[in-house]
C-alpha cells in the first residue's frame, strides 16, 4: 500500500441498533493477503481502553515512528500536524468497532528475520452508547488477536483453559499505559516507575476478596511479559483547545519526553513480539482465519463462555494448519506442472502428487494444534480431500498442455464428419435416401460444432458451449476410439493364447 494512500480501514463494524458485530472479510483480506506480507509472522499492536483517552492519538505517534524510525528524530517537526487514525478532542467517541491501518509495515529484526507489523485501533469502552457486552467484545477480539492489550477477566479465564491445552502462556505481551499520571513524586514517569506501581497493584494479599486475587493470578499466568508505563498529562492546549491538531509545539515537554521513550519500547525491531497462538507463531494469512473464527462466537446476545472461545481458537488453529499445508502443496506442484511448465506424463504427475501430498499431510501433523486427536483428525480429512481436488485441477491443467489432448475435440469432430460423409455417399448411391439425409444432418451438426468450438477457443466467449462440445467429443473418443483399441488388443491377446494352446 502506498504510504500516501494508506488509511484506517474498518474491519469489525459495530451495529448500534442491535449491538452486534460484523467482520469485513474482504477489507481484511486485502490487507493481510498482500503478496509481500501474507506469509510473514505478524506483530499486532492494539491499543484498547476507556473512550476519549487518546488511543487513536497514541497510535498516530506509532505510525510516525514506523515511518521515521531510521531518522534521528522520529517525532518530526514541531509544526507537523498529526495524521493517521482519525481523532479529536471532546467528550463524544470517535472510533467504533475495530480499525486497522491499511499499510502493513515490514521490519527486519536483529536476528535477520522479517516480520509484519499491524496497527489496530479499537472502540473506546464504557461510553454512553455502548453496552458492557459491546465493550467486552471489542476488548476480547483485540486481546485474542494482538500483542499489547488491556485485560478483562473473561480473557484471563480463556487464558487459563488455553494454558491447560498448551503449556506455553497464551498471550505474549501486556502493557498497562496510564496517562495523566499525577504522582511522579511517588512513582516516576516511564517504565521504571510504572513497573514499580504495577508490582504493588498486582500483589496478592490474604485480606483481598477472592475475585481480586483470582484476577491478579490469572493476569500473571496468562501473559509472558507484563509492563506498565506512566505518562504525564499532555498539557492544557491538548485538553482544552478544540482546534488542536497534534502539533508537537502544543504538547508539554514532559509528555513528549516520555512518549519518545514509550513508542520504541513497543515498536523497535528488538522489542517486537510476534503473535503466537497455541505455541505457534501466527502469519498474516493465519490471522485472517482467527478473525473469522472469533467473530462467530461474539454474534449472540450473551458473551461466550471461555470454553467456546477456546474451541474457536482450536478451530482457527487447525484451519491455519490446513491452509499452510495446502499452500505448501500448491507451491511444490506449481514448480512441477505450473502454467509455465511443459507437459508431464500422467503417471509421473500422479507419483509427484502422492509424494507432495504425503509431505503436506506430515506438515499438518507436525504443527502444534489445539483440540485433541479426534478434533484434529476431522481437519486432516478435510485437508486430504482438498488436496485431491487440487490434484484434479492440476491434472486437467497438465492435460491441456498435451498437443494431442488439445487436438482431440477437432480430430473427433473431423472423424465424425468424414465418416458421415462416406456413409452419406454410400447410402445415397444404393438408394437409402433417408439414411443419407440423416448422415448429412450429423455431418452438418459436426461441422457447425467444429466452427463454434474454433470461435470459442479464439475469442474466449461462450465458454460453456465450448465445454459442452469438449465433453461430447470426449465421450465419443472414449466410446469409439479407446474402446475399439481396447477390443482389438483383447482380440489379439486371445488369438495369441489360442495359438500357444494349439
CSV table of C-alpha atoms in Angstrom, one decimal:
chain,number,residue,atom,x,y,z
A,1,UNK,CA,0.0,0.0,0.0
A,2,UNK,CA,1.3,3.4,-1.0
A,3,UNK,CA,2.1,5.5,2.2
A,4,UNK,CA,0.1,8.4,0.8
A,5,UNK,CA,-2.9,6.2,0.1
A,6,UNK,CA,-2.7,4.4,3.4
A,7,UNK,CA,-5.7,4.9,5.7
A,8,UNK,CA,-7.6,3.3,8.6
A,9,UNK,CA,-9.9,0.5,7.5
A,10,UNK,CA,-12.9,-0.7,9.4
A,11,UNK,CA,-12.6,-4.4,9.8
A,12,UNK,CA,-15.1,-5.0,12.6
A,13,UNK,CA,-18.3,-2.9,12.3
A,14,UNK,CA,-20.4,-2.3,15.4
A,15,UNK,CA,-24.2,-2.2,14.8
A,16,UNK,CA,-25.5,0.3,17.3
A,17,UNK,CA,-29.1,-0.8,16.9
A,18,UNK,CA,-28.9,-4.5,17.9
A,19,UNK,CA,-25.3,-4.3,19.4
A,20,UNK,CA,-23.9,-7.0,17.0
A,21,UNK,CA,-20.5,-7.1,15.3
A,22,UNK,CA,-19.7,-7.9,11.7
A,23,UNK,CA,-16.4,-8.7,10.2
A,24,UNK,CA,-15.5,-7.0,6.9
A,25,UNK,CA,-13.7,-10.1,5.4
A,26,UNK,CA,-12.9,-8.6,2.0
A,27,UNK,CA,-11.2,-5.5,3.6
A,28,UNK,CA,-9.2,-7.6,5.9
A,29,UNK,CA,-8.2,-10.0,3.1
A,30,UNK,CA,-6.9,-7.1,1.0
A,31,UNK,CA,-4.6,-6.0,3.9
A,32,UNK,CA,-3.4,-9.4,5.2
A,33,UNK,CA,-3.1,-11.3,2.0
A,34,UNK,CA,-0.8,-8.9,0.2
A,35,UNK,CA,1.9,-10.9,-1.5
A,36,UNK,CA,4.8,-9.3,0.4
A,37,UNK,CA,3.3,-9.9,3.9
A,38,UNK,CA,0.9,-12.9,3.8
A,39,UNK,CA,3.5,-15.5,4.8
A,40,UNK,CA,5.4,-13.3,7.3
A,41,UNK,CA,4.9,-13.7,11.1
A,42,UNK,CA,2.7,-10.9,12.3
A,43,UNK,CA,3.1,-8.4,15.2
A,44,UNK,CA,-0.3,-7.0,16.1
A,45,UNK,CA,-0.1,-3.8,18.2
A,46,UNK,CA,-3.5,-2.9,19.5
A,47,UNK,CA,-4.5,-0.1,22.0
A,48,UNK,CA,-7.7,-0.6,23.9
A,49,UNK,CA,-9.2,1.2,26.9
A,50,UNK,CA,-11.9,3.6,28.0
A,51,UNK,CA,-13.3,6.1,25.5
A,52,UNK,CA,-11.8,9.6,25.0
A,53,UNK,CA,-8.5,8.6,26.5
A,54,UNK,CA,-6.3,9.2,23.4
A,55,UNK,CA,-5.9,5.7,21.9
A,56,UNK,CA,-6.0,7.0,18.3
A,57,UNK,CA,-3.8,9.9,19.2
A,58,UNK,CA,-1.2,7.5,20.6
A,59,UNK,CA,-1.4,5.2,17.5
A,60,UNK,CA,-0.7,8.1,15.2
A,61,UNK,CA,2.6,8.6,17.0
A,62,UNK,CA,3.3,4.9,16.5
A,63,UNK,CA,2.6,5.4,12.8
A,64,UNK,CA,5.0,8.3,12.8
A,65,UNK,CA,7.7,6.1,14.4
A,66,UNK,CA,7.2,3.3,11.9
A,67,UNK,CA,7.7,5.7,9.0
A,68,UNK,CA,10.6,7.7,10.5
A,69,UNK,CA,12.4,5.1,12.8
A,70,UNK,CA,15.6,5.4,10.7
A,71,UNK,CA,15.8,9.2,11.3
A,72,UNK,CA,17.5,10.9,14.2
A,73,UNK,CA,14.2,12.5,15.5
A,74,UNK,CA,11.3,10.2,14.5
A,75,UNK,CA,8.8,12.6,16.2
A,76,UNK,CA,9.1,15.1,13.4
A,77,UNK,CA,9.0,18.9,13.4
A,78,UNK,CA,7.2,21.0,16.0
A,79,UNK,CA,4.7,22.3,13.4
A,80,UNK,CA,3.8,19.0,11.7
A,81,UNK,CA,0.1,18.1,12.3
A,82,UNK,CA,-0.6,14.6,13.4
A,83,UNK,CA,-2.2,12.4,10.7
A,84,UNK,CA,-3.3,8.8,10.5
A,85,UNK,CA,-6.2,7.3,12.6
A,86,UNK,CA,-8.9,10.0,13.0
A,87,UNK,CA,-9.1,11.5,16.4
A,88,UNK,CA,-10.4,14.7,18.0
A,89,UNK,CA,-10.9,16.2,21.4
A,90,UNK,CA,-14.2,16.4,23.2
A,91,UNK,CA,-16.4,14.0,25.2
A,92,UNK,CA,-18.0,12.0,22.3
A,93,UNK,CA,-16.4,8.9,21.0
A,94,UNK,CA,-14.6,8.9,17.6
A,95,UNK,CA,-13.7,5.2,16.8
A,96,UNK,CA,-16.3,2.5,16.6
A,97,UNK,CA,-15.6,-1.3,16.3
A,98,UNK,CA,-12.1,-2.2,15.3
A,99,UNK,CA,-9.9,-0.4,12.7
A,100,UNK,CA,-6.6,-1.4,11.3
A,101,UNK,CA,-4.1,0.7,9.3
A,102,UNK,CA,-4.1,-0.4,5.7
A,103,UNK,CA,-0.3,-0.2,5.4
A,104,UNK,CA,1.4,-3.3,6.9
A,105,UNK,CA,4.9,-2.4,7.9
A,106,UNK,CA,7.7,-5.0,7.2
A,107,UNK,CA,10.5,-4.8,9.8
A,108,UNK,CA,13.9,-6.5,9.8
A,109,UNK,CA,14.6,-7.9,13.3
A,110,UNK,CA,18.1,-8.2,14.7
A,111,UNK,CA,18.1,-12.0,14.0
A,112,UNK,CA,17.7,-11.3,10.3
A,113,UNK,CA,14.0,-12.4,10.1
A,114,UNK,CA,11.3,-10.2,8.7
A,115,UNK,CA,8.0,-9.6,10.5
A,116,UNK,CA,4.8,-7.7,9.5
A,117,UNK,CA,3.6,-5.1,11.9
A,118,UNK,CA,-0.1,-4.3,12.0
A,119,UNK,CA,-1.5,-1.4,14.0
A,120,UNK,CA,-5.0,-1.7,15.4
A,121,UNK,CA,-7.4,0.9,16.9
A,122,UNK,CA,-10.4,-0.1,18.9
A,123,UNK,CA,-13.7,1.4,20.0
A,124,UNK,CA,-13.5,3.1,23.4
A,125,UNK,CA,-15.2,1.2,26.2
A,126,UNK,CA,-17.9,2.4,28.7
A,127,UNK,CA,-19.2,5.3,26.6
A,128,UNK,CA,-22.9,6.3,26.7
A,129,UNK,CA,-23.8,4.3,23.5
A,130,UNK,CA,-22.2,1.0,24.3
A,131,UNK,CA,-23.3,-1.9,26.4
A,132,UNK,CA,-21.0,-3.8,28.7
A,133,UNK,CA,-21.1,-6.6,26.1
A,134,UNK,CA,-20.1,-4.2,23.3
A,135,UNK,CA,-17.0,-3.1,25.3
A,136,UNK,CA,-16.2,-6.7,26.4
A,137,UNK,CA,-16.5,-8.0,22.8
A,138,UNK,CA,-14.1,-5.3,21.4
A,139,UNK,CA,-11.6,-6.0,24.2
A,140,UNK,CA,-11.9,-9.7,23.6
A,141,UNK,CA,-11.4,-9.6,19.9
A,142,UNK,CA,-8.4,-7.3,20.1
A,143,UNK,CA,-6.8,-9.2,23.0
A,144,UNK,CA,-7.1,-12.6,21.4
A,145,UNK,CA,-5.6,-11.3,18.1
A,146,UNK,CA,-3.0,-8.8,19.3
A,147,UNK,CA,0.3,-8.4,21.2
A,148,UNK,CA,-0.4,-5.5,23.6
A,149,UNK,CA,-3.7,-5.2,25.4
A,150,UNK,CA,-5.7,-4.1,28.4
A,151,UNK,CA,-7.0,-7.0,30.4
A,152,UNK,CA,-10.5,-8.4,31.2
A,153,UNK,CA,-11.5,-11.2,33.5
A,154,UNK,CA,-13.1,-13.2,30.7
A,155,UNK,CA,-9.9,-13.2,28.7
A,156,UNK,CA,-7.9,-14.5,31.7
A,157,UNK,CA,-10.3,-17.4,32.2
A,158,UNK,CA,-9.9,-18.2,28.4
A,159,UNK,CA,-6.1,-18.0,29.0
A,160,UNK,CA,-6.3,-20.4,31.9
A,161,UNK,CA,-8.1,-23.0,29.7
A,162,UNK,CA,-5.7,-22.4,26.9
A,163,UNK,CA,-2.8,-22.9,29.3
A,164,UNK,CA,-4.1,-26.3,30.1
A,165,UNK,CA,-4.2,-27.1,26.4
A,166,UNK,CA,-0.7,-25.9,25.6
A,167,UNK,CA,2.0,-25.4,28.2
A,168,UNK,CA,3.1,-22.0,27.0
A,169,UNK,CA,1.3,-18.9,28.2
A,170,UNK,CA,-1.5,-18.0,25.8
A,171,UNK,CA,-0.8,-14.2,25.5
A,172,UNK,CA,2.5,-12.6,24.7
A,173,UNK,CA,2.9,-9.0,26.0
A,174,UNK,CA,0.6,-6.8,28.1
A,175,UNK,CA,1.4,-3.2,28.8
A,176,UNK,CA,-0.7,-1.0,31.1
A,177,UNK,CA,-0.4,2.5,29.9
A,178,UNK,CA,-1.5,5.1,32.4
A,179,UNK,CA,-1.9,8.6,31.0
A,180,UNK,CA,-2.3,11.8,33.1
A,181,UNK,CA,-0.2,10.4,35.9
A,182,UNK,CA,-0.3,12.9,38.7
A,183,UNK,CA,2.0,11.4,41.3
A,184,UNK,CA,5.6,11.4,39.9
A,185,UNK,CA,6.9,12.0,43.4
A,186,UNK,CA,5.6,8.6,44.4
A,187,UNK,CA,6.3,6.7,41.2
A,188,UNK,CA,8.4,8.4,38.5
A,189,UNK,CA,7.2,8.7,34.9
A,190,UNK,CA,8.1,6.0,32.4
A,191,UNK,CA,8.7,2.2,32.6
A,192,UNK,CA,10.6,2.1,35.8
A,193,UNK,CA,8.0,3.9,37.9
A,194,UNK,CA,5.2,2.1,36.1
A,195,UNK,CA,6.6,-1.3,36.8
A,196,UNK,CA,7.1,-0.5,40.5
A,197,UNK,CA,3.5,0.8,40.6
A,198,UNK,CA,2.2,-2.4,38.8
A,199,UNK,CA,4.1,-4.7,41.1
A,200,UNK,CA,2.4,-3.2,44.1
A,201,UNK,CA,-1.0,-3.3,42.4
A,202,UNK,CA,-0.6,-7.0,41.4
A,203,UNK,CA,0.4,-8.2,44.8
A,204,UNK,CA,-1.9,-10.9,46.1
A,205,UNK,CA,-2.8,-10.3,49.7
A,206,UNK,CA,-4.7,-12.6,52.1
A,207,UNK,CA,-7.2,-9.9,53.1
A,208,UNK,CA,-8.2,-9.3,49.4
A,209,UNK,CA,-11.5,-10.5,48.1
A,210,UNK,CA,-11.2,-13.9,46.3
A,211,UNK,CA,-12.2,-12.3,43.0
A,212,UNK,CA,-9.4,-9.7,43.2
A,213,UNK,CA,-6.9,-12.4,44.0
A,214,UNK,CA,-8.1,-14.5,41.0
A,215,UNK,CA,-7.8,-11.6,38.6
A,216,UNK,CA,-4.2,-10.9,39.7
A,217,UNK,CA,-3.2,-14.6,39.5
A,218,UNK,CA,-4.8,-15.0,36.1
A,219,UNK,CA,-3.1,-12.0,34.6
A,220,UNK,CA,0.3,-13.2,35.7
A,221,UNK,CA,-0.3,-16.7,34.5
A,222,UNK,CA,-1.7,-15.7,31.0
A,223,UNK,CA,0.9,-13.2,29.8
A,224,UNK,CA,4.6,-13.9,29.1
A,225,UNK,CA,5.5,-10.2,29.6
A,226,UNK,CA,3.7,-7.6,31.7
A,227,UNK,CA,4.7,-4.0,32.0
A,228,UNK,CA,3.3,-0.6,33.0
A,229,UNK,CA,4.2,2.8,31.7
A,230,UNK,CA,3.3,6.1,33.3
A,231,UNK,CA,2.7,9.1,31.1
A,232,UNK,CA,2.2,12.7,32.3
A,233,UNK,CA,-0.7,14.9,31.2
A,234,UNK,CA,-0.1,16.2,27.6
A,235,UNK,CA,-1.0,19.8,28.6
A,236,UNK,CA,-3.9,22.2,28.7
A,237,UNK,CA,-3.6,23.1,25.0
A,238,UNK,CA,-4.2,19.4,24.1
A,239,UNK,CA,-7.1,19.0,26.5
A,240,UNK,CA,-9.0,22.3,26.0
A,241,UNK,CA,-8.2,23.6,22.6
A,242,UNK,CA,-10.9,22.4,20.1
A,243,UNK,CA,-8.5,23.2,17.2
A,244,UNK,CA,-5.6,21.2,18.4
A,245,UNK,CA,-4.3,19.1,15.5
A,246,UNK,CA,-1.4,17.2,17.2
A,247,UNK,CA,1.5,19.7,16.6
A,248,UNK,CA,4.4,19.0,19.0
A,249,UNK,CA,4.7,22.6,20.0
A,250,UNK,CA,1.3,22.4,21.7
A,251,UNK,CA,2.3,19.4,23.8
A,252,UNK,CA,4.0,19.5,27.2
A,253,UNK,CA,7.7,18.7,27.2
A,254,UNK,CA,7.4,16.0,29.9
A,255,UNK,CA,4.8,14.2,27.8
A,256,UNK,CA,7.0,14.4,24.6
A,257,UNK,CA,10.0,13.1,26.5
A,258,UNK,CA,8.1,10.1,27.9
A,259,UNK,CA,6.4,9.4,24.6
A,260,UNK,CA,9.8,9.4,22.8
A,261,UNK,CA,10.7,6.6,25.2
A,262,UNK,CA,7.4,4.7,25.1
A,263,UNK,CA,6.9,4.1,21.4
A,264,UNK,CA,10.4,2.5,20.8
A,265,UNK,CA,9.7,0.2,23.7
A,266,UNK,CA,6.8,-1.2,21.7
A,267,UNK,CA,7.9,-0.9,18.1
A,268,UNK,CA,11.8,-1.0,18.0
A,269,UNK,CA,12.9,-4.1,16.0
A,270,UNK,CA,14.4,-5.8,19.0
A,271,UNK,CA,11.2,-5.2,21.0
A,272,UNK,CA,8.7,-6.6,18.6
A,273,UNK,CA,6.7,-9.5,19.9
A,274,UNK,CA,5.3,-11.9,17.2
A,275,UNK,CA,1.8,-13.1,17.8
A,276,UNK,CA,1.6,-16.7,19.0
A,277,UNK,CA,-1.5,-18.9,19.4
A,278,UNK,CA,-1.2,-22.5,20.8
A,279,UNK,CA,2.6,-22.2,20.8
A,280,UNK,CA,2.7,-21.4,17.0
A,281,UNK,CA,3.7,-18.1,15.5
A,282,UNK,CA,0.9,-16.6,13.5
A,283,UNK,CA,1.3,-15.3,10.0
A,284,UNK,CA,-0.8,-12.6,8.3
A,285,UNK,CA,-2.6,-15.4,6.4
A,286,UNK,CA,-3.3,-17.2,9.7
A,287,UNK,CA,-4.6,-14.1,11.4
A,288,UNK,CA,-7.4,-13.8,8.9
A,289,UNK,CA,-8.6,-17.3,9.8
A,290,UNK,CA,-8.5,-16.4,13.5
A,291,UNK,CA,-10.6,-13.3,13.0
A,292,UNK,CA,-13.1,-15.3,11.0
A,293,UNK,CA,-13.5,-17.9,13.8
A,294,UNK,CA,-13.5,-15.4,16.7
A,295,UNK,CA,-16.1,-13.1,15.2
A,296,UNK,CA,-18.6,-16.0,15.0
A,297,UNK,CA,-18.7,-16.6,18.8
A,298,UNK,CA,-19.5,-13.0,19.5
A,299,UNK,CA,-22.6,-12.8,17.4
A,300,UNK,CA,-25.0,-14.0,20.2
A,301,UNK,CA,-26.8,-11.9,22.8
A,302,UNK,CA,-24.6,-13.2,25.6
A,303,UNK,CA,-20.8,-13.1,26.0
A,304,UNK,CA,-19.4,-16.5,25.0
A,305,UNK,CA,-18.2,-19.0,27.6
A,306,UNK,CA,-14.4,-19.3,27.8
A,307,UNK,CA,-14.7,-22.9,26.6
A,308,UNK,CA,-16.4,-21.6,23.4
A,309,UNK,CA,-13.6,-19.2,22.9
A,310,UNK,CA,-11.1,-22.0,23.3
A,311,UNK,CA,-13.0,-24.1,20.8
A,312,UNK,CA,-13.0,-21.2,18.3
A,313,UNK,CA,-9.2,-20.9,18.8
A,314,UNK,CA,-8.8,-24.6,18.2
A,315,UNK,CA,-10.9,-24.4,15.0
A,316,UNK,CA,-8.9,-21.5,13.7
A,317,UNK,CA,-5.7,-23.1,14.8
A,318,UNK,CA,-6.5,-26.2,12.7
A,319,UNK,CA,-7.7,-24.2,9.7
A,320,UNK,CA,-4.5,-22.3,9.6
A,321,UNK,CA,-2.6,-25.6,9.6
A,322,UNK,CA,-4.7,-26.8,6.7
A,323,UNK,CA,-4.1,-23.5,4.8
A,324,UNK,CA,-0.4,-23.8,5.4
A,325,UNK,CA,-0.3,-27.4,4.2
A,326,UNK,CA,-2.4,-26.5,1.1
A,327,UNK,CA,-0.1,-23.6,0.3
A,328,UNK,CA,2.9,-25.9,0.5
A,329,UNK,CA,1.3,-28.5,-1.8
A,330,UNK,CA,0.3,-25.8,-4.3
A,331,UNK,CA,3.7,-24.2,-4.4
A,332,UNK,CA,5.5,-27.5,-5.0
A,333,UNK,CA,3.0,-28.7,-7.6
A,334,UNK,CA,3.3,-25.3,-9.4
A,335,UNK,CA,7.1,-25.9,-9.6
A,336,UNK,CA,6.4,-29.3,-11.4
A,337,UNK,CA,3.4,-28.6,-13.6
A,338,UNK,CA,2.5,-24.9,-13.3
A,339,UNK,CA,1.3,-22.8,-16.1
A,340,UNK,CA,4.8,-22.1,-17.4
A,341,UNK,CA,6.0,-25.7,-17.1
A,342,UNK,CA,5.9,-28.3,-20.0
A,343,UNK,CA,3.6,-31.3,-20.2
A,344,UNK,CA,4.5,-34.1,-17.8
A,345,UNK,CA,3.4,-37.8,-18.2
A,346,UNK,CA,0.3,-38.5,-16.1
A,347,UNK,CA,2.0,-41.4,-14.3
A,348,UNK,CA,4.9,-39.1,-13.2
A,349,UNK,CA,2.4,-36.4,-12.2
A,350,UNK,CA,0.5,-38.8,-10.0
A,351,UNK,CA,3.7,-40.0,-8.4
A,352,UNK,CA,4.8,-36.4,-7.6
A,353,UNK,CA,1.3,-35.7,-6.3
A,354,UNK,CA,1.4,-38.6,-3.9
A,355,UNK,CA,4.9,-37.6,-2.6
A,356,UNK,CA,3.9,-33.9,-2.1
A,357,UNK,CA,0.6,-34.9,-0.6
A,358,UNK,CA,2.3,-37.0,2.0
A,359,UNK,CA,4.7,-34.2,2.8
A,360,UNK,CA,1.8,-31.7,3.2
A,361,UNK,CA,-0.1,-34.1,5.5
A,362,UNK,CA,3.1,-34.6,7.5
A,363,UNK,CA,3.5,-30.9,7.8
A,364,UNK,CA,-0.1,-30.6,9.1
A,365,UNK,CA,0.5,-33.3,11.7
A,366,UNK,CA,3.8,-31.6,12.8
A,367,UNK,CA,2.1,-28.2,13.5
A,368,UNK,CA,1.2,-27.8,17.2
A,369,UNK,CA,-2.6,-27.8,17.3
A,370,UNK,CA,-5.3,-27.4,19.9
A,371,UNK,CA,-8.5,-29.5,20.3
A,372,UNK,CA,-7.3,-33.1,20.7
A,373,UNK,CA,-6.7,-36.0,18.3
A,374,UNK,CA,-10.2,-36.6,17.2
A,375,UNK,CA,-10.8,-32.9,16.6
A,376,UNK,CA,-7.7,-32.6,14.5
A,377,UNK,CA,-8.4,-35.7,12.5
A,378,UNK,CA,-11.5,-34.0,11.1
A,379,UNK,CA,-9.3,-31.3,9.7
A,380,UNK,CA,-6.8,-33.7,8.4
A,381,UNK,CA,-9.6,-35.5,6.5
A,382,UNK,CA,-10.6,-32.1,5.1
A,383,UNK,CA,-7.1,-31.4,4.0
A,384,UNK,CA,-6.7,-34.7,2.2
A,385,UNK,CA,-10.0,-34.1,0.4
A,386,UNK,CA,-9.0,-30.6,-0.7
A,387,UNK,CA,-5.6,-31.9,-1.9
A,388,UNK,CA,-7.3,-34.5,-4.1
A,389,UNK,CA,-9.4,-31.7,-5.6
A,390,UNK,CA,-6.3,-29.6,-6.2
A,391,UNK,CA,-4.7,-32.6,-7.9
A,392,UNK,CA,-7.6,-33.0,-10.2
A,393,UNK,CA,-7.3,-29.3,-11.2
A,394,UNK,CA,-3.5,-29.7,-11.8
A,395,UNK,CA,-4.1,-32.9,-13.8
A,396,UNK,CA,-6.6,-31.1,-16.1
A,397,UNK,CA,-4.2,-28.2,-16.5
A,398,UNK,CA,-1.5,-30.6,-17.4
A,399,UNK,CA,-3.7,-32.4,-19.9
A,400,UNK,CA,-4.4,-29.1,-21.6
A,401,UNK,CA,-0.7,-28.8,-22.5
A,402,UNK,CA,-0.7,-32.2,-24.3
A,403,UNK,CA,-0.9,-31.3,-28.0
A,404,UNK,CA,-2.8,-34.5,-28.8
A,405,UNK,CA,-5.2,-33.9,-26.0
A,406,UNK,CA,-5.8,-30.3,-27.2
A,407,UNK,CA,-6.4,-31.6,-30.7
A,408,UNK,CA,-8.8,-34.3,-29.5
A,409,UNK,CA,-12.0,-32.4,-30.0
A,410,UNK,CA,-11.4,-31.1,-33.6
A,411,UNK,CA,-9.9,-34.5,-34.5
A,412,UNK,CA,-13.0,-36.3,-33.2
A,413,UNK,CA,-15.4,-33.9,-35.0
A,414,UNK,CA,-13.4,-34.3,-38.2
A,415,UNK,CA,-13.6,-38.1,-38.0
A,416,UNK,CA,-17.4,-37.8,-37.4
A,417,UNK,CA,-17.7,-35.5,-40.5
A,418,UNK,CA,-15.5,-37.8,-42.7
A,419,UNK,CA,-17.4,-40.9,-41.6
A,420,UNK,CA,-20.8,-39.4,-42.1
A,421,UNK,CA,-19.7,-38.1,-45.5
A,422,UNK,CA,-18.7,-41.6,-46.6
A,423,UNK,CA,-21.9,-43.1,-45.1
A,424,UNK,CA,-24.0,-40.4,-46.9
A,425,UNK,CA,-22.3,-41.2,-50.2
A,426,UNK,CA,-22.7,-44.9,-50.0
A,427,UNK,CA,-26.3,-44.9,-48.7
A,428,UNK,CA,-27.3,-42.3,-51.3
A,429,UNK,CA,-25.7,-44.5,-54.1
A,430,UNK,CA,-27.6,-47.6,-53.1
A,431,UNK,CA,-30.9,-45.7,-52.7
A,432,UNK,CA,-31.2,-45.4,-48.9
A,433,UNK,CA,-32.1,-41.7,-49.1
A,434,UNK,CA,-33.4,-41.5,-45.5
A,435,UNK,CA,-30.1,-42.8,-44.1
A,436,UNK,CA,-28.2,-40.5,-46.4
A,437,UNK,CA,-30.2,-37.5,-45.2
A,438,UNK,CA,-29.5,-38.5,-41.5
A,439,UNK,CA,-25.8,-38.8,-42.2
A,440,UNK,CA,-25.8,-35.4,-43.9
A,441,UNK,CA,-27.6,-33.9,-40.8
A,442,UNK,CA,-25.0,-35.4,-38.5
A,443,UNK,CA,-22.2,-34.1,-40.7
A,444,UNK,CA,-23.7,-30.6,-40.7
A,445,UNK,CA,-24.0,-30.6,-36.9
A,446,UNK,CA,-20.4,-31.8,-36.6
A,447,UNK,CA,-19.2,-29.0,-39.0
A,448,UNK,CA,-21.2,-26.4,-37.0
A,449,UNK,CA,-19.8,-27.7,-33.8
A,450,UNK,CA,-16.3,-27.6,-35.1
A,451,UNK,CA,-16.7,-23.9,-36.3
A,452,UNK,CA,-18.3,-23.0,-32.9
A,453,UNK,CA,-15.5,-24.7,-31.0
A,454,UNK,CA,-12.9,-22.8,-33.0
A,455,UNK,CA,-14.6,-19.5,-32.3
A,456,UNK,CA,-14.9,-20.2,-28.6
A,457,UNK,CA,-11.2,-21.1,-28.4
A,458,UNK,CA,-10.2,-18.0,-30.4
A,459,UNK,CA,-12.5,-15.4,-28.7
A,460,UNK,CA,-12.9,-16.8,-25.2
A,461,UNK,CA,-16.7,-16.2,-25.4
A,462,UNK,CA,-19.5,-18.8,-24.8
A,463,UNK,CA,-17.1,-21.0,-22.8
A,464,UNK,CA,-20.0,-23.1,-21.5
A,465,UNK,CA,-20.8,-24.1,-25.1
A,466,UNK,CA,-17.2,-24.9,-25.8
A,467,UNK,CA,-17.1,-27.1,-22.6
A,468,UNK,CA,-20.2,-29.0,-23.8
A,469,UNK,CA,-18.6,-29.7,-27.2
A,470,UNK,CA,-15.4,-30.9,-25.5
A,471,UNK,CA,-17.4,-33.2,-23.2
A,472,UNK,CA,-19.4,-34.7,-26.2
A,473,UNK,CA,-16.2,-35.2,-28.2
A,474,UNK,CA,-14.5,-36.7,-25.1
A,475,UNK,CA,-17.4,-39.2,-24.8
A,476,UNK,CA,-17.2,-40.1,-28.5
A,477,UNK,CA,-13.5,-40.5,-28.3
A,478,UNK,CA,-13.7,-42.8,-25.3
A,479,UNK,CA,-16.6,-44.9,-26.5
A,480,UNK,CA,-15.4,-45.3,-30.1
A,481,UNK,CA,-11.7,-44.9,-30.4
A,482,UNK,CA,-10.4,-46.1,-27.0
A,483,UNK,CA,-12.9,-48.9,-26.7
A,484,UNK,CA,-12.1,-50.1,-30.2
A,485,UNK,CA,-8.4,-50.1,-29.5
A,486,UNK,CA,-9.0,-52.0,-26.2
A,487,UNK,CA,-11.2,-54.5,-28.0
A,488,UNK,CA,-8.7,-55.1,-30.7
A,489,UNK,CA,-5.9,-55.6,-28.2
A,490,UNK,CA,-8.1,-58.0,-26.3
A,491,UNK,CA,-8.8,-59.9,-29.5
A,492,UNK,CA,-5.1,-60.1,-30.4
A,493,UNK,CA,-4.3,-61.4,-26.9
A,494,UNK,CA,-7.0,-64.1,-27.2
A,495,UNK,CA,-5.6,-65.2,-30.6
A,496,UNK,CA,-2.1,-65.4,-29.2
A,497,UNK,CA,-3.4,-67.5,-26.3
A,498,UNK,CA,-5.2,-69.9,-28.7
A,499,UNK,CA,-2.1,-70.2,-30.9
A,500,UNK,CA,0.0,-71.1,-27.8
A,501,UNK,CA,-2.6,-73.7,-26.8
A,502,UNK,CA,-2.5,-75.4,-30.2
